[in-house]
Amino acid sequence: MGGPGDPPEGTPDGAPNGADDEYRSVVFDESFVRAARLQESSAQERIGDHAPAVRRLPPLRRGLSRQALILVVLIAVAFGTAIYMGVRHPYQSSQARPPVAPLRMTVIPLAPQGRVPGATDPEQLYANSPAAQFRTGAEGIPLPAARRTANFSDGQVITALTTAKDYIVRSSLYPEVLTGGEIRAVRVLLDPDQLDQFDRSFRIPTGDGRHAPTGWLVRFDPGHAVLADREIRVQGTMSVIEADSATLEVTADHTFVYALRPAGAGARAEASLFTVRRELLFRFDRDDLRLHQAQLVSSQVQAGPLSCAEDHADRLRPLLAGQTPKAGGPAGTDPYASYGATALCGTLADSAQPKM
């Protein structure tokens, strides 16, 4: 049975039941419906009042963060400081560099007392001469024990000695230098302040005690003599001292013995021995040590057998097997001339020649 007020045939299909009685008081008449405006919100407006379903991540920062950048800068500063301290040794002084002195040189030819002895076998000549016990090549230029000084480290002392040895080897033993054609191998080891003097010596050779190529290196006239044996015999000593708080000095005294033949004579021609004694004084400041360069302060050369009547400033023209010195002495020089050198000549002792 239906409730009060229900139609006898029951509630029609689609009509509200009792649960909807509370909405029966709401009546929308036709004028209200017509006056209502329908407006559909856009998608942006529909989500405006709602949080997005997916959380947005903060944008990625391209490049380094401030902390990382600071760390990189600190590492770079530390690395640069380490390199600077490695180059600037704690022994280094702030004193100004003094001017480099020009090389002072003396070349003294030694004339034989008689005919120059010779033999077809250079080994026979060496065996019968004072050079019999000499070492061969650079082995005859051993380095002394290197110890630190008051103002220079062990490494700096060793650098001075090895640079001086390099100069001696290149200027006395290199075949391309001995033949008179190569000079660059020697030039690159000199302090830059001496290069003008060096270049002038080879451009305008002069026996004035300043500009003789044979004061810088050993070289023969290739049209006169050639090496009969490249196994040059050498003997000598080296020493190093601290000249002052900014300078090391290396003294070298070596005797070189060469076997020579006349140029163009062939291997069957007799060879003879030629002896050169070089006393060299090197000086090194800290710039020289860092650049592996040297200041050649003095060069005292005695060489023979030579003829005193000839000029040996540019190239050496040895007296070869069977030859005798020419008559006459060295050309005279003016002792009052500025930078002039008094011409000197000595006698080669018989004991210095092979006993044949």
PDB file of N, CA and C in Angstrom, residues 91-138:
ATOM      1  N   TYR A  91     116.758  28.773  -2.917  1.00  0.00           N
ATOM      2  CA  TYR A  91     118.080  29.374  -2.852  1.00  0.00           C
ATOM      3  C   TYR A  91     118.165  30.647  -3.676  1.00  0.00           C
ATOM      4  N   GLN A  92     117.137  30.916  -4.468  1.00  0.00           N
ATOM      5  CA  GLN A  92     117.213  32.024  -5.414  1.00  0.00           C
ATOM      6  C   GLN A  92     117.289  33.364  -4.712  1.00  0.00           C
ATOM      7  N   SER A  93     118.102  34.249  -5.244  1.00  0.00           N
ATOM      8  CA  SER A  93     118.283  35.573  -4.662  1.00  0.00           C
ATOM      9  C   SER A  93     117.591  36.615  -5.523  1.00  0.00           C
ATOM     10  N   SER A  94     117.275  37.722  -4.932  1.00  0.00           N
ATOM     11  CA  SER A  94     116.604  38.794  -5.654  1.00  0.00           C
ATOM     12  C   SER A  94     117.594  39.815  -6.210  1.00  0.00           C
ATOM     13  N   GLN A  95     118.914  39.492  -6.170  1.00  0.00           N
ATOM     14  CA  GLN A  95     119.902  40.429  -6.655  1.00  0.00           C
ATOM     15  C   GLN A  95     119.764  40.620  -8.164  1.00  0.00           C
ATOM     16  N   ALA A  96     120.080  41.828  -8.626  1.00  0.00           N
ATOM     17  CA  ALA A  96     120.038  42.115 -10.055  1.00  0.00           C
ATOM     18  C   ALA A  96     121.169  41.371 -10.754  1.00  0.00           C
ATOM     19  N   ARG A  97     120.920  40.967 -12.002  1.00  0.00           N
ATOM     20  CA  ARG A  97     121.911  40.198 -12.745  1.00  0.00           C
ATOM     21  C   ARG A  97     123.013  41.121 -13.237  1.00  0.00           C
ATOM     22  N   PRO A  98     124.296  40.824 -12.910  1.00  0.00           N
ATOM     23  CA  PRO A  98     125.397  41.660 -13.405  1.00  0.00           C
ATOM     24  C   PRO A  98     125.620  41.427 -14.887  1.00  0.00           C
ATOM     25  N   PRO A  99     126.256  42.367 -15.576  1.00  0.00           N
ATOM     26  CA  PRO A  99     126.520  42.178 -17.010  1.00  0.00           C
ATOM     27  C   PRO A  99     127.471  41.008 -17.242  1.00  0.00           C
ATOM     28  N   VAL A 100     127.278  40.334 -18.372  1.00  0.00           N
ATOM     29  CA  VAL A 100     128.118  39.192 -18.728  1.00  0.00           C
ATOM     30  C   VAL A 100     129.406  39.704 -19.362  1.00  0.00           C
ATOM     31  N   ALA A 101     130.544  39.232 -18.859  1.00  0.00           N
ATOM     32  CA  ALA A 101     131.834  39.672 -19.380  1.00  0.00           C
ATOM     33  C   ALA A 101     132.128  38.986 -20.709  1.00  0.00           C
ATOM     34  N   PRO A 102     132.800  39.676 -21.629  1.00  0.00           N
ATOM     35  CA  PRO A 102     133.183  39.033 -22.898  1.00  0.00           C
ATOM     36  C   PRO A 102     134.256  37.979 -22.662  1.00  0.00           C
ATOM     37  N   LEU A 103     134.309  37.014 -23.564  1.00  0.00           N
ATOM     38  CA  LEU A 103     135.308  35.956 -23.469  1.00  0.00           C
ATOM     39  C   LEU A 103     136.705  36.514 -23.745  1.00  0.00           C
ATOM     40  N   ARG A 104     137.651  36.140 -22.874  1.00  0.00           N
ATOM     41  CA  ARG A 104     139.064  36.434 -23.099  1.00  0.00           C
ATOM     42  C   ARG A 104     139.732  35.143 -23.564  1.00  0.00           C
ATOM     43  N   MET A 105     140.459  35.188 -24.640  1.00  0.00           N
ATOM     44  CA  MET A 105     141.022  33.960 -25.213  1.00  0.00           C
ATOM     45  C   MET A 105     142.474  34.151 -25.616  1.00  0.00           C
ATOM     46  N   THR A 106     143.207  33.050 -25.558  1.00  0.00           N
ATOM     47  CA  THR A 106     144.587  33.013 -26.018  1.00  0.00           C
ATOM     48  C   THR A 106     144.808  31.702 -26.754  1.00  0.00           C
ATOM     49  N   VAL A 107     145.302  31.761 -27.974  1.00  0.00           N
ATOM     50  CA  VAL A 107     145.607  30.576 -28.767  1.00  0.00           C
ATOM     51  C   VAL A 107     147.110  30.566 -29.026  1.00  0.00           C
ATOM     52  N   ILE A 108     147.798  29.567 -28.484  1.00  0.00           N
ATOM     53  CA  ILE A 108     149.257  29.482 -28.589  1.00  0.00           C
ATOM     54  C   ILE A 108     149.636  28.294 -29.471  1.00  0.00           C
ATOM     55  N   PRO A 109     150.193  28.532 -30.643  1.00  0.00           N
ATOM     56  CA  PRO A 109     150.672  27.423 -31.470  1.00  0.00           C
ATOM     57  C   PRO A 109     151.970  26.845 -30.910  1.00  0.00           C
ATOM     58  N   LEU A 110     152.110  25.545 -31.017  1.00  0.00           N
ATOM     59  CA  LEU A 110     153.308  24.851 -30.551  1.00  0.00           C
ATOM     60  C   LEU A 110     154.023  24.253 -31.763  1.00  0.00           C
ATOM     61  N   ALA A 111     155.227  24.726 -32.003  1.00  0.00           N
ATOM     62  CA  ALA A 111     155.985  24.289 -33.177  1.00  0.00           C
ATOM     63  C   ALA A 111     156.876  23.106 -32.813  1.00  0.00           C
ATOM     64  N   PRO A 112     156.938  22.095 -33.663  1.00  0.00           N
ATOM     65  CA  PRO A 112     157.812  20.944 -33.396  1.00  0.00           C
ATOM     66  C   PRO A 112     159.278  21.306 -33.624  1.00  0.00           C
ATOM     67  N   GLN A 113     160.172  20.538 -33.012  1.00  0.00           N
ATOM     68  CA  GLN A 113     161.608  20.803 -33.160  1.00  0.00           C
ATOM     69  C   GLN A 113     162.189  20.128 -34.396  1.00  0.00           C
ATOM     70  N   GLY A 114     161.415  19.227 -34.996  1.00  0.00           N
ATOM     71  CA  GLY A 114     161.905  18.539 -36.187  1.00  0.00           C
ATOM     72  C   GLY A 114     160.745  18.081 -37.049  1.00  0.00           C
ATOM     73  N   ARG A 115     160.950  16.996 -37.760  1.00  0.00           N
ATOM     74  CA  ARG A 115     159.936  16.455 -38.644  1.00  0.00           C
ATOM     75  C   ARG A 115     158.847  15.771 -37.835  1.00  0.00           C
ATOM     76  N   VAL A 116     157.599  15.927 -38.273  1.00  0.00           N
ATOM     77  CA  VAL A 116     156.462  15.325 -37.577  1.00  0.00           C
ATOM     78  C   VAL A 116     156.424  13.828 -37.895  1.00  0.00           C
ATOM     79  N   PRO A 117     156.432  12.952 -36.863  1.00  0.00           N
ATOM     80  CA  PRO A 117     156.368  11.514 -37.109  1.00  0.00           C
ATOM     81  C   PRO A 117     154.989  11.075 -37.585  1.00  0.00           C
ATOM     82  N   GLY A 118     154.953  10.001 -38.364  1.00  0.00           N
ATOM     83  CA  GLY A 118     153.684   9.506 -38.884  1.00  0.00           C
ATOM     84  C   GLY A 118     153.679   7.999 -39.000  1.00  0.00           C
ATOM     85  N   ALA A 119     152.481   7.431 -39.220  1.00  0.00           N
ATOM     86  CA  ALA A 119     152.297   5.990 -39.415  1.00  0.00           C
ATOM     87  C   ALA A 119     150.975   5.785 -40.112  1.00  0.00           C
ATOM     88  N   THR A 120     150.862   4.695 -40.839  1.00  0.00           N
ATOM     89  CA  THR A 120     149.604   4.419 -41.544  1.00  0.00           C
ATOM     90  C   THR A 120     148.510   3.964 -40.584  1.00  0.00           C
ATOM     91  N   ASP A 121     148.882   3.433 -39.432  1.00  0.00           N
ATOM     92  CA  ASP A 121     147.908   2.951 -38.451  1.00  0.00           C
ATOM     93  C   ASP A 121     147.825   3.944 -37.294  1.00  0.00           C
ATOM     94  N   PRO A 122     146.699   4.643 -37.130  1.00  0.00           N
ATOM     95  CA  PRO A 122     146.581   5.584 -36.014  1.00  0.00           C
ATOM     96  C   PRO A 122     146.750   4.929 -34.647  1.00  0.00           C
ATOM     97  N   GLU A 123     146.339   3.671 -34.521  1.00  0.00           N
ATOM     98  CA  GLU A 123     146.483   2.991 -33.238  1.00  0.00           C
ATOM     99  C   GLU A 123     147.949   2.868 -32.838  1.00  0.00           C
ATOM    100  N   GLN A 124     148.805   2.681 -33.811  1.00  0.00           N
ATOM    101  CA  GLN A 124     150.225   2.596 -33.522  1.00  0.00           C
ATOM    102  C   GLN A 124     150.756   3.923 -32.991  1.00  0.00           C
ATOM    103  N   LEU A 125     150.247   5.005 -33.581  1.00  0.00           N
ATOM    104  CA  LEU A 125     150.665   6.324 -33.107  1.00  0.00           C
ATOM    105  C   LEU A 125     150.240   6.550 -31.660  1.00  0.00           C
ATOM    106  N   TYR A 126     148.975   6.214 -31.347  1.00  0.00           N
ATOM    107  CA  TYR A 126     148.493   6.392 -29.975  1.00  0.00           C
ATOM    108  C   TYR A 126     149.302   5.541 -28.996  1.00  0.00           C
ATOM    109  N   ALA A 127     149.567   4.299 -29.377  1.00  0.00           N
ATOM    110  CA  ALA A 127     150.254   3.373 -28.472  1.00  0.00           C
ATOM    111  C   ALA A 127     151.659   3.845 -28.134  1.00  0.00           C
ATOM    112  N   ASN A 128     152.299   4.600 -29.008  1.00  0.00           N
ATOM    113  CA  ASN A 128     153.670   5.061 -28.791  1.00  0.00           C
ATOM    114  C   ASN A 128     153.746   6.518 -28.333  1.00  0.00           C
ATOM    115  N   SER A 129     152.607   7.044 -27.862  1.00  0.00           N
ATOM    116  CA  SER A 129     152.560   8.446 -27.437  1.00  0.00           C
ATOM    117  C   SER A 129     152.091   8.549 -25.989  1.00  0.00           C
ATOM    118  N   PRO A 130     152.201   9.737 -25.371  1.00  0.00           N
ATOM    119  CA  PRO A 130     151.664   9.914 -24.016  1.00  0.00           C
ATOM    120  C   PRO A 130     150.159   9.692 -23.923  1.00  0.00           C
ATOM    121  N   ALA A 131     149.444   9.658 -25.068  1.00  0.00           N
ATOM    122  CA  ALA A 131     147.995   9.457 -25.061  1.00  0.00           C
ATOM    123  C   ALA A 131     147.605   7.988 -24.984  1.00  0.00           C
ATOM    124  N   ALA A 132     148.569   7.093 -24.807  1.00  0.00           N
ATOM    125  CA  ALA A 132     148.281   5.653 -24.796  1.00  0.00           C
ATOM    126  C   ALA A 132     147.276   5.287 -23.709  1.00  0.00           C
ATOM    127  N   GLN A 133     147.297   5.975 -22.597  1.00  0.00           N
ATOM    128  CA  GLN A 133     146.410   5.652 -21.479  1.00  0.00           C
ATOM    129  C   GLN A 133     145.177   6.558 -21.421  1.00  0.00           C
ATOM    130  N   PHE A 134     145.033   7.425 -22.406  1.00  0.00           N
ATOM    131  CA  PHE A 134     143.871   8.318 -22.405  1.00  0.00           C
ATOM    132  C   PHE A 134     142.602   7.534 -22.736  1.00  0.00           C
ATOM    133  N   ARG A 135     141.479   8.031 -22.264  1.00  0.00           N
ATOM    134  CA  ARG A 135     140.184   7.448 -22.624  1.00  0.00           C
ATOM    135  C   ARG A 135     139.724   7.976 -23.979  1.00  0.00           C
ATOM    136  N   THR A 136     138.659   7.377 -24.469  1.00  0.00           N
ATOM    137  CA  THR A 136     138.149   7.728 -25.792  1.00  0.00           C
ATOM    138  C   THR A 136     136.915   8.609 -25.685  1.00  0.00           C
ATOM    139  N   GLY A 137     136.903   9.708 -26.414  1.00  0.00           N
ATOM    140  CA  GLY A 137     135.738  10.579 -26.496  1.00  0.00           C
ATOM    141  C   GLY A 137     135.305  11.158 -25.159  1.00  0.00           C
ATOM    142  N   ALA A 138     133.970  11.224 -24.976  1.00  0.00           N
ATOM    143  CA  ALA A 138     133.407  11.843 -23.773  1.00  0.00           C
ATOM    144  C   ALA A 138     133.747  11.086 -22.499  1.00  0.00           C
TER     145      ALA A 138
END
